[in-house]
Each structure stands twice: as structure tokens, then as C-alpha cells.
Amino acid sequence: MNSAAPESSSTITTTPDKQERILAAIDIGTNSIHMVVGRINATLPAFTIIAKEKDTVRLGERDPKTRDLTPEAIERAIATLRRCQKLAQSLKAEQIVAVATSAVREAPNGRAF
């Protein structure tokens, strides 16, 4: 898994009025999962990417007969999502939002995934 090191500047502090927030966004694609963790300054508005992750999971390799996501692909994806979650939590992300591509949405077992 490729990791960009967190920003090396000073410790991140969040003010009580939430002018600065840390959020994570995950894109579950046909072949890979990407995550970006960003620090958002609501007063500007602006954001800074503080970490990135990318891992190849090949969810598009479906069962040729049933078109289901294969157990192996699901296992790879879940392992990657767990790593992403741990990184986001270590960076104090308030929220993690994930979206899935049509490979997941259209698979007969996609909802179970």
C-alpha cells in the first residue's frame, strides 16, 4: 500500500468553533481504493491534503457466472478499508466518507459488501 507521510508541521489542533476540520474521503473503484485525508479551514474555505492512500484491490474481477464480487476481491477491499480507517483515525479525522463505483453497485452481492 502506498502511503504519503502525514504533514510534518506542528500538531493539529481543532478550535471549539470548528473553524478547522479533518475529513477523510474514500473512493472504492473497480480496480483500486483511494483515500485522501484533508484539513479543511471553513473560514477561507480551503483545504490541505495531509495524507493519501492507494491500494489495488481489483473488485472488477467478478465471478464470470454470477457476476458477484469474488470473496478474494472482497477480502482485499475490506483489508484496505481497515487500513484506511486506521490512518484516518490516527490523523483525528472527524468523519470518513466512502463512495463505490458501479462495480460494487451493480454486482448482485454489492449491497452485502
XYZ file of N, CA and C in Angstrom:
339
model
N 0.845 -1.162 0.000
C 0.000 0.000 0.000
C 0.890 1.224 0.000
N 0.583 2.203 -0.821
C 1.370 3.410 -0.892
C 0.832 4.414 0.097
N 1.700 5.001 0.889
C 1.293 5.981 1.876
C 2.104 7.239 1.702
N 1.434 8.353 1.761
C 2.128 9.612 1.839
C 2.232 9.940 3.319
N 3.397 10.341 3.736
C 3.581 10.639 5.152
C 2.735 11.839 5.531
N 2.201 11.832 6.740
C 1.443 12.988 7.189
C 2.330 14.223 7.156
N 1.717 15.362 7.033
C 2.405 16.625 7.011
C 3.321 16.741 8.221
N 4.507 17.280 8.029
C 5.485 17.301 9.103
C 5.403 18.544 9.973
N 4.445 19.428 9.741
C 4.354 20.638 10.539
C 3.815 20.340 11.930
N 3.513 21.388 12.655
C 3.119 21.256 14.057
C 1.856 20.431 14.251
N 1.581 20.122 15.505
C 0.428 19.304 15.876
C -0.866 19.976 15.437
N -1.815 19.173 14.996
C -3.109 19.672 14.548
C -3.993 19.887 15.767
N -4.524 21.081 15.885
C -5.478 21.347 16.960
C -6.760 21.859 16.340
N -7.862 21.473 16.911
C -9.162 21.912 16.419
C -9.743 22.891 17.420
N -10.162 24.030 16.926
C -10.742 25.033 17.815
C -12.167 24.647 18.151
N -12.675 25.105 19.297
C -14.033 24.736 19.698
C -15.100 25.127 18.685
N -14.884 26.216 17.935
C -15.899 26.643 16.969
C -15.762 25.932 15.628
N -14.918 24.931 15.556
C -14.775 24.070 14.376
C -14.380 24.843 13.120
N -13.489 25.827 13.240
C -13.015 26.534 12.057
C -12.126 25.636 11.208
N -11.508 24.652 11.852
C -10.655 23.716 11.136
C -11.135 22.298 11.417
N -11.335 21.526 10.356
C -11.815 20.147 10.489
C -10.915 19.235 9.679
N -10.872 17.964 10.098
C -10.132 16.949 9.346
C -11.137 15.895 8.899
N -11.192 15.673 7.589
C -12.127 14.719 6.995
C -11.369 13.766 6.077
N -11.923 12.565 5.908
C -11.342 11.571 5.002
C -12.382 11.190 3.955
N -11.942 11.054 2.714
C -12.815 10.634 1.617
C -12.198 9.403 0.966
N -13.029 8.372 0.769
C -12.564 7.117 0.176
C -13.351 6.845 -1.103
N -12.626 6.564 -2.176
C -13.214 6.199 -3.466
C -12.948 4.713 -3.684
N -14.018 3.911 -3.658
C -13.903 2.469 -3.883
C -14.140 2.238 -5.369
N -13.068 2.044 -6.110
C -13.155 1.908 -7.552
C -13.153 0.464 -8.016
N -13.243 0.280 -9.309
C -13.261 -1.050 -9.903
C -11.953 -1.793 -9.654
N -10.840 -1.070 -9.729
C -9.537 -1.710 -9.556
C -8.790 -1.292 -8.301
N -9.080 -0.106 -7.789
C -8.317 0.360 -6.631
C -9.187 1.164 -5.676
N -8.652 1.326 -4.483
C -9.285 2.152 -3.460
C -8.325 3.298 -3.169
N -8.859 4.513 -3.222
C -8.082 5.716 -2.942
C -8.684 6.406 -1.725
N -7.837 6.929 -0.864
C -8.315 7.744 0.242
C -7.474 9.008 0.315
N -8.147 10.108 0.611
C -7.483 11.378 0.862
C -7.976 11.872 2.213
N -7.046 12.309 3.049
C -7.397 12.934 4.322
C -6.999 14.395 4.192
N -7.947 15.271 4.499
C -7.675 16.690 4.345
C -8.038 17.498 5.570
N -7.280 18.567 5.766
C -7.577 19.539 6.806
C -8.319 20.683 6.125
N -9.514 20.965 6.604
C -10.369 21.965 5.972
C -10.473 23.176 6.878
N -10.200 24.339 6.308
C -10.370 25.591 7.030
C -11.662 26.213 6.537
N -12.689 26.171 7.359
C -14.022 26.633 6.962
C -14.102 28.138 6.806
N -13.181 28.888 7.388
C -13.258 30.344 7.287
C -12.769 30.859 5.942
N -11.996 30.069 5.183
C -11.461 30.574 3.916
C -12.391 30.381 2.725
N -13.037 29.375 2.378
C -12.812 27.957 2.650
C -11.635 27.437 1.821
N -10.861 26.582 2.435
C -9.701 25.979 1.777
C -9.390 24.658 2.456
N -8.620 23.814 1.767
C -8.221 22.558 2.388
C -6.782 22.227 2.012
N -6.172 21.410 2.868
C -4.823 20.914 2.648
C -4.861 19.401 2.779
N -4.324 18.708 1.790
C -4.246 17.247 1.868
C -3.110 16.896 2.821
N -3.434 16.109 3.853
C -2.412 15.736 4.831
C -1.992 14.269 4.707
N -2.752 13.469 3.965
C -2.359 12.074 3.729
C -3.123 11.527 2.538
N -2.497 10.572 1.844
C -3.127 9.875 0.719
C -2.820 8.391 0.840
N -3.748 7.580 0.393
C -3.563 6.125 0.341
C -4.090 5.632 -0.996
N -3.472 4.597 -1.518
C -3.985 3.936 -2.720
C -3.577 2.477 -2.650
N -4.523 1.599 -2.950
C -4.220 0.172 -2.969
C -5.022 -0.480 -4.091
N -4.401 -1.394 -4.804
C -5.074 -2.124 -5.870
C -5.807 -3.314 -5.264
N -7.133 -3.372 -5.486
C -7.946 -4.453 -4.906
C -8.672 -5.289 -5.961
N -8.780 -4.782 -7.175
C -9.380 -5.496 -8.316
C -10.800 -6.008 -8.030
N -11.669 -5.125 -7.562
C -13.064 -5.514 -7.345
C -13.762 -5.874 -8.654
N -13.240 -5.400 -9.766
C -13.832 -5.700 -11.062
C -13.678 -7.151 -11.493
N -12.841 -7.905 -10.812
C -12.681 -9.337 -11.110
C -13.851 -10.095 -10.494
N -14.967 -10.093 -11.183
C -16.175 -10.740 -10.654
C -16.279 -12.191 -11.105
N -17.130 -12.931 -10.421
C -17.416 -14.318 -10.800
C -18.041 -14.297 -12.192
N -17.483 -15.039 -13.159
C -17.990 -14.979 -14.533
C -19.423 -15.494 -14.691
N -19.852 -16.391 -13.833
C -21.215 -16.941 -13.947
C -22.245 -16.077 -13.233
N -21.957 -15.698 -12.007
C -22.953 -14.980 -11.195
C -22.801 -13.468 -11.253
N -21.634 -12.975 -11.680
C -21.276 -11.553 -11.695
C -21.107 -10.983 -10.289
N -21.068 -11.884 -9.275
C -20.828 -11.461 -7.895
C -19.388 -10.972 -7.744
N -19.181 -10.091 -6.770
C -17.824 -9.766 -6.349
C -17.240 -11.038 -5.754
N -16.005 -11.367 -6.077
C -15.422 -12.607 -5.558
C -15.042 -12.441 -4.087
N -15.054 -13.540 -3.346
C -14.639 -13.466 -1.934
C -13.221 -12.906 -1.777
N -12.335 -13.243 -2.709
C -10.959 -12.751 -2.644
C -10.907 -11.233 -2.828
N -11.677 -10.727 -3.788
C -11.703 -9.281 -4.020
C -12.301 -8.556 -2.816
N -13.354 -9.119 -2.250
C -13.970 -8.515 -1.065
C -12.971 -8.494 0.090
N -12.253 -9.577 0.266
C -11.257 -9.658 1.343
C -10.167 -8.599 1.168
N -9.682 -8.435 -0.077
C -8.661 -7.406 -0.343
C -9.209 -6.014 -0.046
N -10.443 -5.770 -0.471
C -11.046 -4.453 -0.267
C -11.260 -4.161 1.215
N -11.765 -5.122 1.958
C -12.002 -4.925 3.392
C -10.682 -4.654 4.116
N -9.630 -5.385 3.761
C -8.320 -5.161 4.390
C -7.830 -3.736 4.118
N -8.001 -3.276 2.891
C -7.593 -1.913 2.542
C -8.437 -0.889 3.281
N -9.745 -1.104 3.336
C -10.619 -0.163 4.039
C -10.274 -0.085 5.522
N -9.893 -1.191 6.110
C -9.474 -1.176 7.525
C -8.198 -0.343 7.705
N -7.243 -0.508 6.781
C -6.014 0.294 6.864
C -6.328 1.781 6.697
N -7.216 2.087 5.771
C -7.611 3.482 5.567
C -8.269 4.045 6.826
N -9.146 3.267 7.418
C -9.825 3.705 8.637
C -8.814 3.988 9.750
N -7.849 3.103 9.927
C -6.835 3.299 10.974
C -6.024 4.567 10.730
N -5.637 4.805 9.470
C -4.880 6.014 9.158
C -5.724 7.253 9.435
N -6.964 7.254 8.967
C -7.845 8.407 9.185
C -8.033 8.670 10.677
N -8.240 7.627 11.442
C -8.411 7.787 12.885
C -7.132 8.300 13.538
N -5.981 7.830 13.083
C -4.711 8.287 13.666
C -4.473 9.768 13.393
N -5.067 10.275 12.316
C -4.951 11.692 11.971
C -6.105 12.512 12.539
N -6.928 11.868 13.349
C -8.052 12.521 14.046
C -9.141 13.009 13.092
N -9.384 12.258 12.016
C -10.466 12.616 11.093
C -11.800 12.532 11.825
N -12.597 13.576 11.694
C -13.917 13.614 12.327
C -14.905 12.700 11.621
N -14.715 12.554 10.328
C -15.669 11.802 9.524
C -14.930 11.128 8.377
N -15.392 9.927 8.029
C -14.867 9.196 6.878
C -16.048 8.938 5.948
N -15.938 9.412 4.715
C -16.998 9.235 3.728
C -16.456 8.346 2.617
N -17.214 7.306 2.254
C -16.790 6.391 1.192
C -17.865 6.315 0.119
N -17.431 6.253 -1.128
C -18.336 6.063 -2.258
C -17.800 4.915 -3.100
N -18.716 4.159 -3.710
C -18.326 2.989 -4.501
C -18.705 3.173 -5.961
N -17.889 2.630 -6.833
C -18.116 2.662 -8.267
C -19.192 1.649 -8.664
N -19.535 1.636 -9.919
C -20.573 0.728 -10.414
C -20.199 -0.739 -10.245
N -18.908 -1.060 -10.164
C -18.504 -2.462 -9.966
C -19.122 -3.017 -8.693
N -19.227 -2.193 -7.682
C -19.851 -2.616 -6.420
C -21.362 -2.461 -6.505
N -21.810 -1.325 -6.982
C -23.257 -1.043 -7.009
C -24.030 -2.023 -7.882
N -23.435 -2.476 -8.985
C -24.152 -3.335 -9.929
C -23.953 -4.828 -9.691
N -23.033 -5.191 -8.824
C -22.818 -6.618 -8.528
C -23.999 -7.146 -7.721
N -24.474 -8.353 -8.025
C -25.596 -8.915 -7.263
C -25.356 -8.930 -5.751
N -24.109 -9.115 -5.335
C -23.806 -9.121 -3.903
C -23.162 -7.802 -3.443
N -23.277 -6.775 -4.255
C -22.673 -5.482 -3.931
C -23.216 -4.855 -2.667
N -24.508 -4.975 -2.446
C -25.110 -4.392 -1.244
C -24.570 -5.081 0.007
N -24.354 -6.374 -0.052
C -23.811 -7.116 1.094
C -22.377 -6.680 1.389
N -21.646 -6.295 0.352
C -20.279 -5.822 0.536
C -20.314 -4.544 1.343
